[in-house]
Structures are given as structure tokens and as C-alpha cells.
Amino acid sequence: TSIPSTRERPFHPSTRCSPSIHPSIHPSIHPSIHPSVHPSVRPSTLASSFLCSFQPSFHTSCLWLSNESSGHTSVEATYVRMSGGDAKQAQTPSAPFGGAIYIPENAAAYAVDCEMIEVYMPDGKLQQAVVSIGVVDLSLEVILYARVRKPANSVVVNDTFVKTTGKLSADYNKGLSIFSARDLITRLVLEGAFIVGWQIDSDLRALGLDKVIPPQQVVELTKLFMTTNGHKCKLTEAYRSVFRRNFAAHNAGDDAKVTMELYHYWKDTAKGEIVRFALKFYCVNWHCFKLGSIGMSRGDVLWKFLRPRSTDRQVVLEEDDGKNAYKLKFRQKTDRAAYLLLVKRRLQENKINPQGKPLKLAGGKGTEIDFGYFRSHVYEIVR
């Protein structure tokens, strides 16, 4: 492999991962570069006719190997083609295939997941603070699961999610320092590993590593597992759609393990192609409010009869226009069915019953039920 001299190299902004390495060299380069270039690089039998092609358009540089005679790039890597809207979102350097994610066959990868709370910092700034972290390797071994101390003298504003879903106790002053967690992730990246995650941008931002880890070493799975209409979904939905089973995640270590399972499926089974699956929203739209004779305000009716329980807020999306429509979108049909039973019981306890039989709308557009004071429209939409 031939490395151009310093005079022949175009200007590159300095890489942030290792100041001792020339700014043109980056740990995410193709493994065919000679190991003397970077300690994490492995040799191969690539002929000397392959020359280095530099990409100067990113704040951290990357190398692509091109065959001078054929014009082709080495294919000893897994990649996913992104087109249209996906290409605009891809956080990868410009590559011969246009926004491709290149992952060498034997490259190390670690799934990372964090659980966060919202805190006010001593300077009054509101930010997310990591309170637990999980790191899982390719063999699905949890190499780190630990509580992380919140920033000193910060004030907790919102910790609902980690208490209800993560089951963490409210003592956020115990655990590792955030710097210990950062050091581990940074060391793995310097060794050439890829960091895999589900909404990993949020995790890296909370860790303070979003400006440090090169984007070409980050694998964001929300861009690789999508609905048939190209929309993002939740980790639980992707896992259930791919493996036909549920998982009960209790902490960041469990979530990281599930994330790594999906990464294996994308890389080994889907062969680097975007995985798409059919998902629906199961909707209930309350509308046509006529509350003059009931003696209650719209807000009171929503609060007393129609709102989901607070414990169900993780399974439903609420949309309220403040006037005529209050729409709920459930991710699973069973969750909607449970909600409708709850509302039916609430209404019957207050002697509010349907006026007539349910009306099935033409064209499969759902069912309308008139309760006198308001109506419900139950239907489905493809995501």
C-alpha cells in the first residue's frame, strides 16, 4: 500500500481521536492499510496497485482504497446503500457508493445504551445526565453495566422513565464517574471499534462524546430498521418484527444486548440492506364534543374519562388540538383494546352509554360510536 508524502496530501482538519497520528489517518480506515499506520489496523493481501483516496469533506478524515487500473473500491466490507431521504440522514463520509456504511468483515463492534434523567446544572442549564450505561460486545457479553453518578450539585427535574422502565432507585449520587464511562468508549473507538446504538446520538450527546467519536465509526440502527413507509420505530418494535418475540429490557445492559442482536441480523442476515417491516398505528379519535348538558369542561371530560392511565403513556402517542379532536395512537392492537375497555368502564360508571349501534365507515375507514356528548372513531393507519 502506498501512502502519499506529506506534500502530496490535501489539507485535512485534525482528527480528534489521536493527535499523535497524522491527520489524514483515522482508526476507521479500511483494514488493508499496513499495520504500521495505526495499531488497530490488520494487514491483508491487497496488492500494491491499490492507492489511498482521501476524503477531505469531514472534520475527521477517512481513507477509501481504490484500484488505480479498474477504478473499483475494495469490497472487503459490508455496506448499506442509502437513497432518497435516507441518504440525507446518513452520517457517513462520502463514499464511492454514495453514503455507504463500510464495516470490515472482522471489525470489532460494541453496542452502547444509556439511561438518562433531566437535571438542572449549577449554572441553571437544563440537560440530560447519564445515570446508567451498558456496553455489549459482538458475542453478546455485557462487558460493562454500571450506575453513573449524576453531575455534582445538579438538581433532578425528571427521572420518571428510569424509575418506571429502568427500575432504578432514586439515589443518583452513586456509581461510576461519567469520565470512566467516557474513557472506556473512547478507548474502544481508538482501537478501531464501531459503536452501535439505537438513537445513539442521544447517548453520545449525554456522554459528551458526540463531537469526539468519528461519525463513520457510529452505526445508528434507527436508520437501518424502518417501517415500509420509511419511518423510524421503537427498539421494541424492530426486535419484535425481526425475531417474532418480545423482550423485557430492565436496564441499559439488556437494551445494549438487544441492540447487538439487531446489529447481527442487519449485518449477517440482511447483508447490509435496510430492513423494512409493516407496522400500524391503532388509533382512537374522540371528536364532536357537545358538553353543554353534562356540566363539565372539555378538559374535565378528557381527564376523568378519556385519558390513558399514566402508566400507559409509554405505549401511546397523544395528539390534542384543544378544540374538537383528541387522538390517541397505539403501537399495538392489544394496548388499544385494553384502553377501550378502561374507557367503557369509566363511562358506564357515570351512566354514559353509546347512542345506537356502532357505525362501520365505508372503505375500511374504521368504526364510529356516538356517546351523545362526544363521538369516537376507531381506525388503523399504516406507518
GROMACS .gro file of C-alpha atoms in nm:
model
  383
    1THR     CA    1   0.000   0.000   0.000
    2SER     CA    2   0.139   0.337  -0.097
    3ILE     CA    3   0.090   0.635   0.134
    4PRO     CA    4   0.136   0.976  -0.035
    5SER     CA    5   0.401   1.203   0.105
    6THR     CA    6   0.303   1.499   0.321
    7ARG     CA    7   0.341   1.738   0.026
    8GLU     CA    8   0.105   1.528  -0.189
    9ARG     CA    9  -0.169   1.508   0.073
   10PRO     CA   10  -0.456   1.755   0.057
   11PHE     CA   11  -0.526   1.957   0.370
   12HIS     CA   12  -0.734   1.777   0.636
   13PRO     CA   13  -0.869   1.914   0.965
   14SER     CA   14  -0.708   1.743   1.258
   15THR     CA   15  -0.867   1.422   1.374
   16ARG     CA   16  -0.971   1.432   1.736
   17CYS     CA   17  -0.914   1.069   1.818
   18SER     CA   18  -0.536   1.053   1.836
   19PRO     CA   19  -0.319   1.364   1.799
   20SER     CA   20  -0.008   1.151   1.758
   21ILE     CA   21  -0.133   1.013   1.425
   22HIS     CA   22  -0.114   1.218   1.109
   23PRO     CA   23  -0.447   1.399   1.049
   24SER     CA   24  -0.500   1.203   0.728
   25ILE     CA   25  -0.501   0.873   0.917
   26HIS     CA   26  -0.805   0.765   1.109
   27PRO     CA   27  -0.885   0.449   1.310
   28SER     CA   28  -1.187   0.369   1.093
   29ILE     CA   29  -0.979   0.321   0.780
   30HIS     CA   30  -1.003   0.003   0.577
   31PRO     CA   31  -0.806  -0.286   0.737
   32SER     CA   32  -0.591  -0.327   0.428
   33ILE     CA   33  -0.364  -0.039   0.532
   34HIS     CA   34  -0.033  -0.166   0.667
   35PRO     CA   35  -0.043  -0.216   1.049
   36SER     CA   36   0.237   0.034   1.099
   37VAL     CA   37  -0.006   0.310   1.009
   38HIS     CA   38  -0.233   0.251   1.308
   39PRO     CA   39  -0.216  -0.005   1.590
   40SER     CA   40  -0.574  -0.127   1.536
   41VAL     CA   41  -0.529  -0.200   1.165
   42ARG     CA   42  -0.485  -0.552   1.033
   43PRO     CA   43  -0.282  -0.647   0.724
   44SER     CA   44  -0.426  -0.820   0.419
   45THR     CA   45  -0.311  -0.944   0.082
   46LEU     CA   46  -0.423  -0.633  -0.104
   47ALA     CA   47  -0.191  -0.568  -0.399
   48SER     CA   48   0.035  -0.265  -0.402
   49SER     CA   49  -0.158  -0.128  -0.700
   50PHE     CA   50  -0.430  -0.013  -0.457
   51LEU     CA   51  -0.375   0.352  -0.371
   52CYS     CA   52  -0.525   0.564  -0.095
   53SER     CA   53  -0.805   0.802  -0.185
   54PHE     CA   54  -0.861   1.079   0.068
   55GLN     CA   55  -1.198   1.234   0.156
   56PRO     CA   56  -1.141   1.593   0.277
   57SER     CA   57  -1.505   1.687   0.337
   58PHE     CA   58  -1.534   1.579   0.702
   59HIS     CA   59  -1.388   1.706   1.029
   60THR     CA   60  -1.229   1.364   1.077
   61SER     CA   61  -1.061   1.211   0.776
   62CYS     CA   62  -1.118   0.868   0.628
   63LEU     CA   63  -0.941   0.651   0.373
   64TRP     CA   64  -1.103   0.458   0.089
   65LEU     CA   65  -0.891   0.216  -0.115
   66SER     CA   66  -0.923   0.242  -0.492
   67ASN     CA   67  -0.778   0.017  -0.763
   68GLU     CA   68  -0.587   0.252  -0.992
   69SER     CA   69  -0.641   0.035  -1.300
   70SER     CA   70  -1.006  -0.066  -1.259
   71GLY     CA   71  -1.137   0.232  -1.067
   72HIS     CA   72  -1.316  -0.001  -0.822
   73THR     CA   73  -1.304   0.025  -0.447
   74SER     CA   74  -1.207  -0.273  -0.236
   75VAL     CA   75  -1.517  -0.472  -0.135
   76GLU     CA   76  -1.379  -0.636   0.178
   77ALA     CA   77  -1.653  -0.467   0.381
   78THR     CA   78  -2.022  -0.466   0.450
   79TYR     CA   79  -2.212  -0.160   0.336
   80VAL     CA   80  -2.570  -0.043   0.306
   81ARG     CA   81  -2.689   0.172   0.018
   82MET     CA   82  -2.895   0.470   0.124
   83SER     CA   83  -3.103   0.660  -0.125
   84GLY     CA   84  -3.352   0.945  -0.118
   85GLY     CA   85  -3.437   1.066   0.230
   86ASP     CA   86  -3.207   0.808   0.392
   87ALA     CA   87  -2.906   0.947   0.210
   88LYS     CA   88  -2.966   1.291   0.355
   89GLN     CA   89  -2.967   1.149   0.707
   90ALA     CA   90  -2.662   0.926   0.670
   91GLN     CA   91  -2.379   1.039   0.898
   92THR     CA   92  -2.110   0.874   0.694
   93PRO     CA   93  -1.831   1.018   0.479
   94SER     CA   94  -1.878   1.049   0.105
   95ALA     CA   95  -1.801   0.712  -0.046
   96PRO     CA   96  -1.797   0.554  -0.395
   97PHE     CA   97  -2.142   0.402  -0.337
   98GLY     CA   98  -2.292   0.728  -0.210
   99GLY     CA   99  -2.344   0.743   0.166
  100ALA     CA  100  -2.248   0.380   0.236
  101ILE     CA  101  -2.160   0.238   0.577
  102TYR     CA  102  -1.840   0.037   0.541
  103ILE     CA  103  -1.778  -0.226   0.807
  104PRO     CA  104  -1.484  -0.463   0.758
  105GLU     CA  105  -1.578  -0.827   0.800
  106ASN     CA  106  -1.381  -0.881   1.121
  107ALA     CA  107  -1.425  -0.535   1.268
  108ALA     CA  108  -1.496  -0.510   1.638
  109ALA     CA  109  -1.826  -0.353   1.738
  110TYR     CA  110  -1.984  -0.264   2.070
  111ALA     CA  111  -2.346  -0.182   2.141
  112VAL     CA  112  -2.390   0.106   2.384
  113ASP     CA  113  -2.702   0.212   2.568
  114CYS     CA  114  -2.753   0.475   2.836
  115GLU     CA  115  -3.037   0.569   3.064
  116MET     CA  116  -3.071   0.939   3.133
  117ILE     CA  117  -3.252   1.181   3.360
  118GLU     CA  118  -3.307   1.554   3.320
  119VAL     CA  119  -3.121   1.779   3.562
  120TYR     CA  120  -3.063   2.146   3.623
  121MET     CA  121  -2.691   2.217   3.634
  122PRO     CA  122  -2.546   2.463   3.889
  123ASP     CA  123  -2.541   2.729   3.615
  124GLY     CA  124  -2.917   2.683   3.562
  125LYS     CA  125  -2.883   2.493   3.235
  126LEU     CA  126  -3.124   2.204   3.174
  127GLN     CA  127  -2.956   1.895   3.034
  128GLN     CA  128  -2.966   1.514   3.024
  129ALA     CA  129  -2.741   1.327   3.264
  130VAL     CA  130  -2.639   0.963   3.225
  131VAL     CA  131  -2.730   0.751   3.530
  132SER     CA  132  -2.656   0.404   3.390
  133ILE     CA  133  -2.465   0.260   3.095
  134GLY     CA  134  -2.445  -0.079   2.926
  135VAL     CA  135  -2.179  -0.195   2.679
  136VAL     CA  136  -2.208  -0.529   2.497
  137ASP     CA  137  -1.960  -0.692   2.258
  138LEU     CA  138  -2.018  -0.900   1.945
  139SER     CA  139  -2.054  -1.221   2.146
  140LEU     CA  140  -2.343  -1.062   2.342
  141GLU     CA  141  -2.135  -1.048   2.657
  142VAL     CA  142  -2.210  -0.749   2.878
  143ILE     CA  143  -1.863  -0.608   2.932
  144LEU     CA  144  -1.997  -0.315   3.134
  145TYR     CA  145  -2.315  -0.241   3.319
  146ALA     CA  146  -2.291   0.026   3.585
  147ARG     CA  147  -2.470   0.310   3.753
  148VAL     CA  148  -2.323   0.650   3.673
  149ARG     CA  149  -2.320   0.942   3.915
  150LYS     CA  150  -2.514   1.249   3.812
  151PRO     CA  151  -2.319   1.577   3.789
  152ALA     CA  152  -2.222   1.722   4.125
  153ASN     CA  153  -2.466   1.978   4.269
  154SER     CA  154  -2.719   1.919   3.990
  155VAL     CA  155  -3.092   1.908   4.068
  156VAL     CA  156  -3.310   1.627   3.929
  157VAL     CA  157  -3.603   1.757   3.724
  158ASN     CA  158  -3.740   1.442   3.555
  159ASP     CA  159  -3.649   1.081   3.631
  160THR     CA  160  -3.986   0.915   3.551
  161PHE     CA  161  -3.860   0.691   3.273
  162VAL     CA  162  -3.564   0.540   3.458
  163LYS     CA  163  -3.776   0.472   3.766
  164THR     CA  164  -4.073   0.316   3.585
  165THR     CA  165  -3.897   0.137   3.297
  166GLY     CA  166  -3.538   0.103   3.416
  167LYS     CA  167  -3.643   0.029   3.776
  168LEU     CA  168  -3.352   0.236   3.910
  169SER     CA  169  -3.355   0.362   4.266
  170ALA     CA  170  -3.357   0.738   4.308
  171ASP     CA  171  -3.006   0.761   4.454
  172TYR     CA  172  -2.827   0.921   4.159
  173ASN     CA  173  -2.512   1.007   4.352
  174LYS     CA  174  -2.371   0.654   4.337
  175GLY     CA  175  -2.186   0.474   4.062
  176LEU     CA  176  -1.901   0.538   3.821
  177SER     CA  177  -1.783   0.880   3.725
  178ILE     CA  178  -1.902   0.989   3.379
  179PHE     CA  179  -1.533   1.022   3.290
  180SER     CA  180  -1.475   0.649   3.348
  181ALA     CA  181  -1.755   0.566   3.106
  182ARG     CA  182  -1.617   0.811   2.850
  183ASP     CA  183  -1.269   0.665   2.879
  184LEU     CA  184  -1.391   0.314   2.802
  185ILE     CA  185  -1.589   0.419   2.492
  186THR     CA  186  -1.304   0.641   2.368
  187ARG     CA  187  -1.050   0.360   2.407
  188LEU     CA  188  -1.269   0.118   2.210
  189VAL     CA  189  -1.302   0.372   1.930
  190LEU     CA  190  -0.928   0.437   1.925
  191GLU     CA  191  -0.876   0.063   1.882
  192GLY     CA  192  -1.086   0.082   1.566
  193ALA     CA  193  -1.418  -0.050   1.701
  194PHE     CA  194  -1.759   0.058   1.575
  195ILE     CA  195  -2.012   0.193   1.824
  196VAL     CA  196  -2.363   0.059   1.765
  197GLY     CA  197  -2.679   0.202   1.914
  198TRP     CA  198  -3.046   0.278   1.890
  199GLN     CA  199  -3.079   0.657   1.886
  200ILE     CA  200  -2.711   0.651   1.971
  201ASP     CA  201  -2.681   1.023   1.903
  202SER     CA  202  -2.870   1.093   2.227
  203ASP     CA  203  -2.646   0.857   2.423
  204LEU     CA  204  -2.325   1.005   2.284
  205ARG     CA  205  -2.451   1.360   2.344
  206ALA     CA  206  -2.529   1.280   2.707
  207LEU     CA  207  -2.185   1.119   2.744
  208GLY     CA  208  -2.020   1.426   2.594
  209LEU     CA  209  -1.878   1.222   2.305
  210ASP     CA  210  -2.097   1.339   2.015
  211LYS     CA  211  -1.822   1.574   1.890
  212VAL     CA  212  -1.541   1.328   1.961
  213ILE     CA  213  -1.632   0.993   1.805
  214PRO     CA  214  -1.596   0.998   1.424
  215PRO     CA  215  -1.938   0.957   1.260
  216GLN     CA  216  -1.803   0.686   1.028
  217GLN     CA  217  -1.745   0.466   1.335
  218VAL     CA  218  -2.103   0.506   1.456
  219VAL     CA  219  -2.378   0.266   1.343
  220GLU     CA  220  -2.722   0.417   1.403
  221LEU     CA  221  -2.972   0.132   1.383
  222THR     CA  222  -3.280   0.356   1.360
  223LYS     CA  223  -3.169   0.430   1.004
  224LEU     CA  224  -3.131   0.062   0.920
  225PHE     CA  225  -3.458  -0.072   1.065
  226MET     CA  226  -3.757   0.121   0.936
  227THR     CA  227  -4.126   0.088   0.852
  228THR     CA  228  -4.237   0.017   0.496
  229ASN     CA  229  -4.310   0.389   0.457
  230GLY     CA  230  -3.959   0.482   0.567
  231HIS     CA  231  -4.043   0.598   0.920
  232LYS     CA  232  -3.848   0.527   1.235
  233CYS     CA  233  -3.980   0.291   1.501
  234LYS     CA  234  -3.903   0.189   1.857
  235LEU     CA  235  -3.639  -0.064   1.957
  236THR     CA  236  -3.907  -0.299   2.091
  237GLU     CA  237  -4.099  -0.284   1.763
  238ALA     CA  238  -3.796  -0.360   1.550
  239TYR     CA  239  -3.696  -0.651   1.773
  240ARG     CA  240  -4.048  -0.796   1.776
  241SER     CA  241  -4.083  -0.759   1.398
  242VAL     CA  242  -3.749  -0.926   1.324
  243PHE     CA  243  -3.740  -1.206   1.582
  244ARG     CA  244  -4.117  -1.257   1.638
  245ARG     CA  245  -4.081  -1.237   2.013
  246ASN     CA  246  -4.085  -0.971   2.283
  247PHE     CA  247  -3.803  -0.881   2.512
  248ALA     CA  248  -3.822  -0.750   2.865
  249ALA     CA  249  -3.550  -0.491   2.899
  250HIS     CA  250  -3.485  -0.390   3.257
  251ASN     CA  251  -3.167  -0.186   3.228
  252ALA     CA  252  -2.913  -0.039   2.988
  253GLY     CA  253  -2.723  -0.368   2.971
  254ASP     CA  254  -3.033  -0.553   2.848
  255ASP     CA  255  -3.108  -0.284   2.590
  256ALA     CA  256  -2.749  -0.293   2.465
  257LYS     CA  257  -2.770  -0.673   2.424
  258VAL     CA  258  -3.092  -0.643   2.220
  259THR     CA  259  -2.929  -0.371   2.009
  260MET     CA  260  -2.636  -0.601   1.934
  261GLU     CA  261  -2.875  -0.881   1.829
  262LEU     CA  262  -3.033  -0.646   1.575
  263TYR     CA  263  -2.689  -0.540   1.453
  264HIS     CA  264  -2.600  -0.907   1.388
  265TYR     CA  265  -2.925  -0.954   1.198
  266TRP     CA  266  -2.864  -0.647   0.980
  267LYS     CA  267  -2.502  -0.735   0.905
  268ASP     CA  268  -2.523  -1.114   0.869
  269THR     CA  269  -2.879  -1.194   0.763
  270ALA     CA  270  -2.992  -0.877   0.584
  271LYS     CA  271  -2.642  -0.844   0.430
  272GLY     CA  272  -2.624  -0.473   0.499
  273GLU     CA  273  -2.957  -0.384   0.340
  274ILE     CA  274  -3.209  -0.163   0.517
  275VAL     CA  275  -3.461  -0.383   0.698
  276ARG     CA  276  -3.823  -0.274   0.646
  277PHE     CA  277  -4.138  -0.414   0.806
  278ALA     CA  278  -4.508  -0.333   0.811
  279LEU     CA  279  -4.627  -0.152   1.122
  280LYS     CA  280  -4.953   0.023   1.205
  281PHE     CA  281  -5.088   0.277   1.447
  282TYR     CA  282  -5.411   0.164   1.614
  283CYS     CA  283  -5.599   0.489   1.662
  284VAL     CA  284  -5.887   0.628   1.864
  285ASN     CA  285  -6.006   0.979   1.780
  286TRP     CA  286  -6.251   1.149   2.020
  287HIS     CA  287  -6.432   1.435   1.849
  288CYS     CA  288  -6.760   1.630   1.809
  289PHE     CA  289  -6.765   1.739   2.176
  290LYS     CA  290  -7.108   1.870   2.290
  291LEU     CA  291  -7.076   1.925   2.661
  292GLY     CA  292  -7.341   2.187   2.732
  293SER     CA  293  -7.570   1.949   2.923
  294ILE     CA  294  -7.307   1.744   3.102
  295GLY     CA  295  -7.188   2.030   3.322
  296MET     CA  296  -6.818   1.957   3.259
  297SER     CA  297  -6.545   2.130   3.060
  298ARG     CA  298  -6.363   1.955   2.777
  299GLY     CA  299  -6.053   1.929   2.993
  300ASP     CA  300  -6.252   1.769   3.275
  301VAL     CA  301  -6.403   1.512   3.035
  302LEU     CA  302  -6.059   1.420   2.900
  303TRP     CA  303  -5.912   1.388   3.246
  304LYS     CA  304  -6.198   1.192   3.402
  305PHE     CA  305  -6.297   0.964   3.113
  306LEU     CA  306  -6.074   0.961   2.807
  307ARG     CA  307  -5.709   0.997   2.901
  308PRO     CA  308  -5.496   0.680   2.927
  309ARG     CA  309  -5.354   0.589   3.264
  310SER     CA  310  -5.020   0.749   3.339
  311THR     CA  311  -4.857   0.405   3.338
  312ASP     CA  312  -4.969   0.357   2.976
  313ARG     CA  313  -4.808   0.673   2.840
  314GLN     CA  314  -4.516   0.474   2.701
  315VAL     CA  315  -4.740   0.276   2.464
  316VAL     CA  316  -4.948   0.559   2.317
  317LEU     CA  317  -4.898   0.892   2.141
  318GLU     CA  318  -5.141   1.174   2.225
  319GLU     CA  319  -5.247   1.450   1.986
  320ASP     CA  320  -5.486   1.716   2.117
  321ASP     CA  321  -5.591   2.014   1.906
  322GLY     CA  322  -5.753   2.175   2.211
  323LYS     CA  323  -6.087   2.209   2.033
  324ASN     CA  324  -6.255   1.924   1.852
  325ALA     CA  325  -6.016   1.629   1.824
  326TYR     CA  326  -5.831   1.427   2.087
  327LYS     CA  327  -5.641   1.150   1.908
  328LEU     CA  328  -5.458   0.853   2.056
  329LYS     CA  329  -5.223   0.634   1.851
  330PHE     CA  330  -5.130   0.297   2.000
  331ARG     CA  331  -4.842   0.088   1.872
  332GLN     CA  332  -5.012  -0.244   1.946
  333LYS     CA  333  -5.371  -0.352   1.893
  334THR     CA  334  -5.385  -0.517   2.235
  335ASP     CA  335  -5.291  -0.188   2.405
  336ARG     CA  336  -5.576  -0.009   2.228
  337ALA     CA  337  -5.820  -0.285   2.325
  338ALA     CA  338  -5.719  -0.254   2.691
  339TYR     CA  339  -5.763   0.126   2.674
  340LEU     CA  340  -6.113   0.097   2.520
  341LEU     CA  341  -6.220  -0.142   2.798
  342LEU     CA  342  -6.093   0.106   3.056
  343VAL     CA  343  -6.287   0.395   2.898
  344LYS     CA  344  -6.601   0.180   2.866
  345ARG     CA  345  -6.592   0.108   3.239
  346ARG     CA  346  -6.536   0.474   3.326
  347LEU     CA  347  -6.828   0.587   3.109
  348GLN     CA  348  -7.065   0.316   3.237
  349GLU     CA  349  -6.991   0.416   3.598
  350ASN     CA  350  -7.115   0.765   3.505
  351LYS     CA  351  -7.411   0.634   3.302
  352ILE     CA  352  -7.273   0.749   2.967
  353ASN     CA  353  -7.361   0.487   2.705
  354PRO     CA  354  -7.350   0.461   2.325
  355GLN     CA  355  -7.641   0.613   2.135
  356GLY     CA  356  -7.732   0.335   1.896
  357LYS     CA  357  -7.512   0.074   1.733
  358PRO     CA  358  -7.153   0.130   1.615
  359LEU     CA  359  -7.136   0.263   1.256
  360LYS     CA  360  -6.887   0.096   1.023
  361LEU     CA  361  -6.746   0.350   0.779
  362ALA     CA  362  -6.714   0.272   0.409
  363GLY     CA  363  -6.378   0.176   0.258
  364GLY     CA  364  -6.249   0.015   0.574
  365LYS     CA  365  -6.207   0.353   0.744
  366GLY     CA  366  -6.296   0.228   1.088
  367THR     CA  367  -6.594   0.247   1.323
  368GLU     CA  368  -6.780   0.545   1.472
  369ILE     CA  369  -6.962   0.535   1.807
  370ASP     CA  370  -7.185   0.821   1.927
  371PHE     CA  371  -7.192   0.873   2.305
  372GLY     CA  372  -7.416   1.179   2.288
  373TYR     CA  373  -7.162   1.418   2.442
  374PHE     CA  374  -6.883   1.313   2.207
  375ARG     CA  375  -6.801   1.053   1.943
  376SER     CA  376  -6.522   0.801   1.900
  377HIS     CA  377  -6.360   0.698   1.573
  378VAL     CA  378  -6.163   0.372   1.591
  379TYR     CA  379  -5.935   0.300   1.293
  380GLU     CA  380  -5.590   0.194   1.177
  381ILE     CA  381  -5.318   0.365   0.972
  382VAL     CA  382  -5.010   0.215   0.808
  383ARG     CA  383  -4.688   0.370   0.932
   0.00000   0.00000   0.00000
